[in-house]
Coordinates of C-alpha atoms in Angstrom, one line a residue:
X29 CA 104.4 179.5 290.0
X30 CA 100.7 179.6 288.5
X31 CA 98.9 177.3 289.8
X32 CA 98.9 174.3 287.5
X33 CA 97.1 171.4 288.5
X34 CA 98.4 169.2 285.7
X35 CA 101.7 169.4 286.9
X36 CA 103.3 166.2 288.9
X37 CA 106.8 167.0 290.0
X38 CA 108.7 164.6 291.6
X39 CA 112.7 164.5 293.2
X40 CA 113.3 160.7 292.7
X41 CA 116.9 161.1 291.9
X42 CA 117.4 162.2 295.4
X43 CA 117.1 159.0 296.4
X44 CA 120.6 158.3 294.9
X45 CA 122.2 160.4 297.6
X46 CA 124.5 162.9 297.2
X47 CA 127.4 160.9 296.0
X48 CA 125.7 161.0 292.7
X49 CA 125.9 164.5 292.0
X50 CA 127.0 168.1 293.2
X51 CA 123.9 170.9 293.9
X52 CA 125.0 174.1 292.2
X53 CA 123.5 177.3 291.1
X54 CA 122.9 178.8 287.6
X55 CA 124.6 181.4 286.1
X56 CA 123.3 185.1 286.9
X57 CA 122.9 186.0 283.4
X58 CA 122.8 189.6 282.2
X59 CA 119.8 189.5 280.0
X60 CA 117.2 186.7 279.5
X61 CA 115.4 187.1 276.1
X62 CA 112.6 184.1 275.5
X63 CA 113.3 182.6 271.6
X64 CA 111.7 179.1 271.9
X65 CA 109.4 177.4 274.0
X66 CA 107.9 174.4 273.1
X67 CA 104.2 173.9 274.4
X68 CA 103.8 170.9 272.5
X69 CA 106.1 169.2 274.5
X70 CA 105.3 171.8 278.0
X71 CA 101.9 170.0 277.6
X72 CA 103.0 166.5 278.4
X73 CA 104.6 167.8 281.7
X74 CA 101.7 170.2 282.8
X75 CA 103.9 173.3 282.5
X76 CA 102.0 174.6 279.2
X77 CA 100.0 177.0 281.5
X78 CA 103.0 179.4 282.4
X79 CA 103.0 182.8 281.0
X80 CA 106.2 184.1 279.6
X81 CA 107.4 185.9 282.3
X82 CA 106.7 182.5 284.8
X83 CA 108.7 180.4 281.7
X84 CA 111.7 182.6 281.9
X85 CA 111.3 182.7 286.1
X86 CA 111.7 179.2 286.2
X87 CA 113.5 177.7 282.5
X88 CA 116.0 181.0 282.4
X89 CA 116.4 182.2 286.1
X90 CA 115.9 178.4 287.5
X91 CA 113.7 179.1 290.3
X92 CA 112.8 176.0 292.1
X93 CA 110.1 174.1 290.5
X94 CA 107.9 173.4 293.6
X95 CA 107.5 169.8 294.6
X96 CA 110.5 169.2 292.4
X97 CA 114.1 169.8 293.2
X98 CA 115.2 173.1 295.8
X99 CA 118.5 173.2 293.9
X100 CA 119.9 172.3 290.8
X101 CA 122.1 169.2 290.4
X102 CA 125.5 168.6 288.2
X103 CA 125.1 165.0 287.8
X104 CA 128.7 162.4 288.1
X105 CA 129.7 160.2 285.4
X106 CA 132.6 159.0 283.6
X107 CA 133.2 158.0 279.8
X108 CA 134.8 156.8 276.8
X109 CA 135.5 160.0 274.1
X110 CA 136.6 158.5 270.6
X111 CA 137.0 155.5 272.5
X112 CA 139.5 157.0 275.0
X113 CA 138.4 156.7 278.8
X114 CA 138.2 160.0 280.3
X115 CA 137.7 160.5 284.0
X116 CA 136.8 164.0 284.5
X117 CA 133.9 164.6 283.4
X118 CA 130.6 165.2 284.4
X119 CA 127.8 168.0 284.2
X120 CA 130.3 170.6 283.2
X121 CA 127.7 173.3 281.8
X122 CA 124.4 171.8 282.2
X123 CA 122.8 170.8 285.5
X124 CA 119.0 168.4 286.3
X125 CA 117.0 171.3 287.1
X126 CA 113.8 168.9 288.2
X127 CA 111.9 166.2 287.3
X128 CA 108.0 165.1 286.6
X129 CA 106.0 163.0 285.6
X130 CA 104.5 163.1 281.7
X131 CA 101.1 162.5 280.6
X132 CA 102.3 158.9 280.3
X133 CA 103.1 158.4 283.8
X134 CA 107.4 158.4 283.4
X135 CA 109.1 160.1 285.4
X136 CA 111.1 162.9 283.2
X137 CA 114.0 165.1 283.7
X138 CA 114.4 168.9 282.9
X139 CA 118.3 169.3 282.1
X140 CA 120.1 172.4 281.1
X141 CA 122.7 173.1 278.5
X142 CA 124.6 176.5 279.1
X143 CA 123.5 177.2 282.4
X144 CA 126.6 178.0 284.1
X145 CA 129.6 176.4 285.7
X146 CA 129.7 173.7 287.6
X147 CA 132.6 171.7 289.5
X148 CA 133.0 169.2 286.6
X149 CA 133.3 172.7 284.2
X150 CA 137.3 172.0 284.3
X151 CA 138.5 175.0 281.8
X152 CA 135.0 175.6 279.9
X153 CA 132.9 178.6 280.5
X154 CA 129.8 176.7 281.0
X155 CA 127.9 178.3 278.4
X156 CA 126.1 177.7 275.1
X157 CA 126.3 179.7 272.1
X158 CA 122.7 181.0 270.7
X159 CA 123.6 179.1 267.4
X160 CA 124.2 175.5 268.9
X161 CA 120.8 176.1 270.7
X162 CA 119.5 177.0 267.5
X163 CA 120.9 173.4 265.8
X164 CA 119.6 171.4 268.8
X165 CA 115.9 172.4 268.1
X166 CA 116.6 171.4 264.6
X167 CA 117.8 168.2 265.7
X168 CA 115.4 167.2 268.1
X169 CA 111.9 168.2 265.8
X170 CA 113.4 166.5 262.9
X171 CA 114.3 163.5 264.5
X172 CA 110.8 163.4 266.4
X173 CA 109.2 164.1 263.0
X174 CA 111.3 160.7 261.4
X175 CA 109.5 158.8 264.9
X176 CA 113.6 158.7 266.4
X177 CA 113.5 158.4 270.4
X178 CA 114.8 161.7 271.3
X179 CA 114.7 164.2 274.2
X180 CA 113.2 167.5 273.1
X181 CA 114.0 171.0 273.6
X182 CA 111.8 172.5 275.7
X183 CA 113.2 176.2 276.0
X184 CA 115.8 178.7 274.6
X185 CA 116.3 181.3 276.3
X186 CA 119.1 184.3 274.8
X187 CA 121.4 185.1 277.7
X188 CA 123.0 188.5 276.8
X189 CA 126.5 187.4 276.8
X190 CA 129.5 187.4 274.7
X191 CA 131.4 184.1 274.0
X192 CA 134.4 183.4 272.5
X193 CA 134.6 180.6 270.6
X194 CA 137.9 179.4 268.4
X195 CA 135.4 177.2 266.0
X196 CA 132.9 180.2 265.4
X197 CA 133.4 184.0 264.7
X198 CA 133.9 186.0 267.6
X199 CA 132.4 187.2 270.0
X200 CA 128.8 185.1 269.4
X201 CA 125.5 185.1 271.2
X202 CA 124.8 183.2 274.3
X203 CA 121.9 180.7 275.5
X204 CA 120.5 178.7 277.8
X205 CA 118.4 175.9 276.9
X206 CA 116.3 173.4 278.3
X207 CA 115.5 170.0 277.3
X208 CA 113.0 166.9 278.3
X209 CA 114.2 164.0 278.2
X210 CA 113.4 160.2 279.6
X211 CA 116.4 159.7 281.6
X212 CA 119.7 161.6 282.6
X213 CA 121.4 158.7 283.7
X214 CA 124.4 157.9 281.0
X215 CA 126.6 154.6 280.3
X216 CA 129.3 156.5 281.6
X217 CA 127.2 157.0 285.4
X218 CA 127.8 153.2 285.3
X219 CA 131.7 153.6 284.2
X220 CA 131.9 155.9 287.1
X221 CA 130.9 153.5 289.7
X222 CA 132.6 150.8 287.8
X223 CA 136.1 153.1 288.1
X224 CA 135.6 153.2 291.6
X225 CA 134.8 150.4 292.6
X226 CA 131.8 150.7 294.0
X227 CA 129.6 147.6 294.3
X228 CA 127.2 149.1 296.9
X229 CA 126.2 153.0 294.8
X230 CA 125.9 150.1 291.5
X231 CA 123.5 148.1 292.8
X232 CA 121.6 151.2 294.1
X233 CA 122.0 153.1 290.5
X234 CA 120.6 149.4 288.4
X235 CA 117.8 149.3 291.2
X236 CA 117.4 153.6 290.6
X237 CA 117.8 152.9 286.8
X238 CA 114.9 149.6 286.4
X239 CA 112.7 150.7 289.0
X240 CA 111.7 154.2 287.4
X241 CA 112.8 153.7 283.9
X242 CA 111.4 150.2 283.2
X243 CA 108.8 150.3 285.8
X244 CA 110.3 146.9 287.4
X245 CA 108.7 146.3 290.5
X246 CA 111.2 147.5 293.5
X247 CA 112.5 145.0 295.3
X248 CA 114.0 147.1 297.9
X249 CA 117.8 146.0 298.3
X250 CA 117.1 142.8 297.4
X251 CA 116.9 143.6 293.4
X252 CA 118.0 139.6 292.6
X253 CA 121.2 138.9 291.3
X254 CA 119.7 139.2 288.1
X255 CA 119.1 143.0 288.3
X256 CA 122.4 143.8 286.3
X257 CA 121.8 141.2 283.1
X258 CA 118.1 142.6 283.2
X259 CA 119.1 146.1 282.8
X260 CA 121.3 145.0 280.0
X261 CA 118.4 143.2 278.0
X262 CA 116.7 146.7 278.3
X263 CA 119.6 148.7 276.9
X264 CA 120.2 146.6 274.7
X265 CA 116.6 146.5 272.9
X266 CA 116.5 150.5 273.5
X267 CA 119.4 151.0 271.6
X268 CA 119.4 148.9 268.8
X269 CA 116.3 150.8 268.0
X270 CA 118.1 153.8 268.4
X271 CA 120.9 152.9 266.3
X272 CA 117.9 151.8 263.5
X273 CA 116.3 155.3 264.0
X274 CA 119.2 156.9 263.4
X275 CA 119.9 155.0 259.9
X276 CA 116.1 154.9 258.5
X277 CA 116.2 159.0 259.4
X278 CA 119.8 159.5 257.5
X279 CA 121.0 161.2 260.7
X280 CA 124.8 161.0 261.8
X281 CA 124.8 162.1 265.5
X282 CA 128.4 162.9 265.2
X283 CA 129.5 161.9 268.9
X284 CA 128.6 158.6 270.1
X285 CA 130.6 158.7 273.3
X286 CA 129.4 156.4 276.1
X287 CA 128.4 159.8 278.0
X288 CA 125.8 160.4 275.3
X289 CA 124.3 157.7 275.8
X290 CA 121.4 157.4 278.6
X291 CA 119.7 154.6 280.1
X292 CA 116.4 154.5 277.9
X293 CA 118.0 154.6 274.3
X294 CA 116.7 158.0 274.0
X295 CA 118.7 160.3 271.6
X296 CA 120.6 163.4 273.0
X297 CA 122.9 165.8 273.1
X298 CA 122.9 167.4 269.8
X299 CA 126.8 169.0 268.7
X300 CA 128.1 168.6 265.1
X301 CA 125.3 166.9 263.9
X302 CA 124.3 166.2 260.4
X303 CA 121.6 164.8 258.1
X304 CA 123.3 162.7 255.5
X305 CA 122.4 164.0 252.2
X306 CA 122.9 160.5 250.4
X307 CA 123.1 156.9 251.7
X308 CA 126.9 157.1 252.3
X309 CA 128.2 154.9 255.0
X310 CA 131.7 157.0 255.3
X311 CA 129.5 160.4 255.8
X312 CA 130.5 161.8 259.1
X313 CA 129.3 165.1 261.1
X314 CA 131.9 165.9 263.5
X315 CA 135.1 167.5 261.7
X316 CA 137.5 166.2 264.1
X317 CA 136.4 162.6 263.7
X318 CA 139.4 161.9 261.4
X319 CA 138.8 158.1 261.6
X320 CA 135.1 157.8 260.7
X321 CA 134.9 156.5 264.0
X322 CA 131.1 157.5 264.3
X323 CA 130.5 157.8 260.7
X324 CA 126.7 157.6 259.5
X325 CA 127.6 153.7 258.4
X326 CA 129.4 152.7 261.5
X327 CA 126.5 154.0 264.3
X328 CA 125.1 150.5 264.8
X329 CA 128.8 149.3 265.7
X330 CA 129.4 152.5 267.7
X331 CA 125.9 152.4 269.7
X332 CA 127.1 148.5 270.3
X333 CA 130.3 149.1 271.6
X334 CA 129.3 151.4 273.9
X335 CA 126.8 149.2 274.9
X336 CA 129.8 146.8 275.7
X337 CA 131.2 149.2 278.3
X338 CA 127.7 148.9 280.0
X339 CA 128.3 145.6 280.4
X340 CA 132.2 145.7 281.5
X341 CA 131.0 148.0 284.2
X342 CA 128.1 146.2 285.7
X343 CA 130.8 143.2 286.1
X344 CA 131.6 144.9 289.5
X345 CA 128.3 143.0 290.2
X346 CA 127.9 140.4 287.7
X347 CA 129.3 137.5 286.3
X348 CA 129.9 137.9 282.3
X349 CA 128.0 134.3 280.5
X350 CA 124.6 136.5 281.5
X351 CA 126.0 140.0 280.3
X352 CA 127.5 138.8 276.6
X353 CA 124.1 136.7 276.2
X354 CA 122.2 139.9 276.1
X355 CA 125.6 141.4 274.3
X356 CA 124.6 138.9 272.0
X357 CA 121.3 140.1 271.1
X358 CA 122.0 143.6 269.5
X359 CA 123.0 142.3 266.2
X360 CA 119.2 140.5 265.7
X361 CA 117.6 143.2 267.5
X362 CA 119.1 145.9 265.4
X363 CA 118.0 144.1 261.7
X364 CA 114.3 144.1 263.1
X365 CA 114.6 147.3 264.0
X366 CA 116.1 148.8 260.5
X367 CA 113.5 146.6 259.1
X368 CA 110.6 148.3 261.0
X369 CA 111.9 151.7 260.9
X370 CA 112.5 151.5 257.0
X371 CA 109.3 150.1 256.2
X372 CA 107.7 152.9 258.1
X373 CA 109.8 155.5 256.5
X374 CA 108.1 153.9 253.0
X375 CA 104.6 154.1 254.5
X376 CA 104.1 150.2 253.8
X377 CA 102.9 147.6 256.3
X378 CA 105.4 144.8 257.1
X379 CA 104.8 141.2 255.5
X380 CA 106.3 140.1 258.9
X381 CA 108.2 137.3 256.6
X382 CA 112.1 137.3 254.4
X383 CA 110.7 139.4 252.1
X384 CA 111.1 142.3 254.4
X385 CA 115.0 141.9 255.1
X386 CA 115.1 141.3 251.2
X387 CA 113.6 144.9 250.6
X388 CA 115.6 146.8 252.9
X389 CA 118.9 145.2 251.6
X390 CA 118.0 145.8 248.3
X391 CA 117.1 149.4 249.3
X392 CA 120.0 150.5 250.9
X393 CA 121.9 149.0 247.8
X394 CA 120.1 150.9 245.7
X395 CA 120.3 154.5 247.5
X396 CA 124.0 154.1 248.0
X397 CA 124.2 152.9 243.9
X398 CA 122.0 156.0 242.7
X399 CA 123.5 158.7 244.9
X400 CA 120.0 158.8 246.2
X401 CA 118.6 162.4 248.1
X402 CA 117.5 160.3 251.3
X403 CA 114.6 162.7 251.8
X404 CA 113.4 162.9 248.8
X405 CA 113.0 159.2 248.1
X406 CA 111.1 158.3 251.0
X407 CA 108.9 161.4 250.7
X408 CA 108.5 160.5 246.8
X409 CA 108.3 156.4 247.5
X410 CA 105.8 157.1 250.5
X411 CA 103.2 154.8 250.3
X412 CA 105.4 151.9 248.6
X413 CA 105.3 153.2 244.5
X414 CA 108.8 154.1 243.0
X415 CA 108.1 156.9 240.7
X416 CA 110.3 155.8 237.0
X417 CA 112.4 158.8 237.8
X418 CA 114.4 156.7 240.1
X419 CA 115.5 154.4 237.6
X420 CA 117.2 151.1 236.6
X421 CA 119.2 151.2 240.5
X422 CA 115.8 150.8 241.9
X423 CA 114.4 148.2 239.6
X424 CA 114.5 145.4 242.0
X425 CA 113.2 147.9 245.1
X426 CA 110.4 148.7 242.8
X427 CA 109.4 145.1 242.3
X428 CA 109.8 144.1 245.8
X429 CA 107.4 147.0 246.7
X430 CA 104.5 145.7 244.4
X431 CA 103.5 143.3 247.1
X432 CA 103.1 145.7 250.3
X433 CA 100.1 147.7 251.1
X434 CA 100.7 150.9 252.3
X435 CA 99.8 152.0 255.4
X436 CA 97.7 155.4 254.8
X437 CA 95.3 155.9 252.0
X438 CA 96.6 157.3 248.7
X439 CA 94.5 160.4 249.5
X440 CA 96.3 161.1 252.7
X441 CA 98.2 164.4 253.6
X442 CA 101.4 163.1 252.7
X443 CA 101.4 162.8 249.1
X444 CA 100.3 166.5 249.0
X445 CA 102.9 167.8 251.4
X446 CA 106.3 169.2 250.7
X447 CA 109.2 166.7 251.1
X448 CA 111.1 168.2 253.7
X449 CA 114.9 167.6 254.7
X450 CA 117.5 169.1 256.5
X451 CA 121.0 169.8 254.7
X452 CA 123.5 171.8 256.2
X453 CA 123.2 174.7 254.0
X454 CA 119.3 175.4 255.2
X455 CA 120.9 174.8 258.7
X456 CA 123.2 177.6 257.8
X457 CA 121.1 180.0 256.3
X458 CA 118.2 179.9 259.2
X459 CA 121.2 181.0 261.6
X460 CA 122.4 183.5 259.3
X461 CA 118.6 185.2 258.8
X462 CA 118.9 185.1 263.0
X463 CA 122.5 186.3 263.4
X464 CA 122.8 189.1 260.9
X465 CA 119.0 190.2 261.0
X466 CA 117.7 188.9 264.2
X467 CA 114.7 187.0 262.2
X468 CA 113.4 184.4 263.7
X469 CA 110.8 183.8 261.3
X470 CA 112.3 181.4 258.9
X471 CA 113.1 178.9 262.2
X472 CA 109.7 179.0 263.2
X473 CA 108.2 178.2 259.6
X474 CA 110.8 175.6 259.1
X475 CA 109.7 174.1 262.7
X476 CA 105.7 174.0 261.4
X477 CA 106.6 172.3 258.3
X478 CA 108.8 169.6 260.2
X479 CA 105.8 169.3 262.5
X480 CA 103.7 169.3 259.6
X481 CA 105.4 166.0 257.8
X482 CA 105.6 164.4 261.1
X483 CA 101.7 164.5 261.8
X484 CA 101.4 163.3 258.1
X485 CA 103.7 160.2 258.8
X486 CA 102.6 159.6 262.4

């Protein structure tokens, strides 16, 4: 590895002890072809100086990062999957490879997807399709540009294996992905300890999360009787903001199970995601979500329900009333966050009054009634002026917006930038270029457009 003085490796996870994870080894892949390296994200953790050879050695062959973990760790957790409790899950095709501090001083995790089998793989092969990796690149890049707190796709390396998948033409190409995230601890991590009735381990985990992800003073073994409620307060605040971010982005995660919600409220683990074309509350991303449990309009409810399961787990340490008090804050926090998120997309300065809530209500109703393209509307109306072409359905929105000031000058680049959306047809076309012609140029061009949009919006 190159001498990179910017990297600040950590190994904080080892504080928890081996009851929380299993040491594992990455699969020995027949090939390692670098397909995507996110130098913008790597710069935030001091790894952008790696050559491609070093990149592949660490993020394809998983040579240890000096100063961090000596061996990868598959974390143990449980979870509700579509509201059915499953005690037989964990890191089944991924692991925690390393921890580092970023340029803001935050503890960051490098977690993998498709890195091979672990004790939690059950009957899975521990692999990831190249198409799945490409889709995660697109999801994370788009959400980051749209101001949603998300993991970043740091690396994608094609691994030269042919995988059999029932829902894709077989055989299909394989890959290993590394994501950069602020926290690998999930609600399901706490659920596992509640299931095992392990109060001592639960207290240690609460302290770990408060200390390393929320910067609370280390009280040692005496973390305070209110520690579980303090933790839940943080998670409720962050996840309410996440739910609002999804809605304002027109994004449907698809699988909001408790093992897919982490302790920092950062979106991650992208499977059957979709961006809704119109503001359709019933729109679903997963073909297997027959009841619409995780439909677009039900995502705030689903995330609140997940927080409730965290509260249930924390009852191992705490009485119910302080936990219920924190859960009861979710609705108000979400309403505040959706106002902020939608006004941000409209490019206007909030008025900090009841007018903001009235505008958001009118906007949601107009988007539903007008069956309008979400991406096109926010692009065309950025700065608070709704074009006449949007018709009578937006009359109230247009009138309310007249009282708002744009947060950027009218000559800002956003007004001349092309609209950027992510319809499923484009996702499939980007994959077809790779699959049929090994042509990665359209994907990289799309990433450039997405980043340009993010810079214009920021």
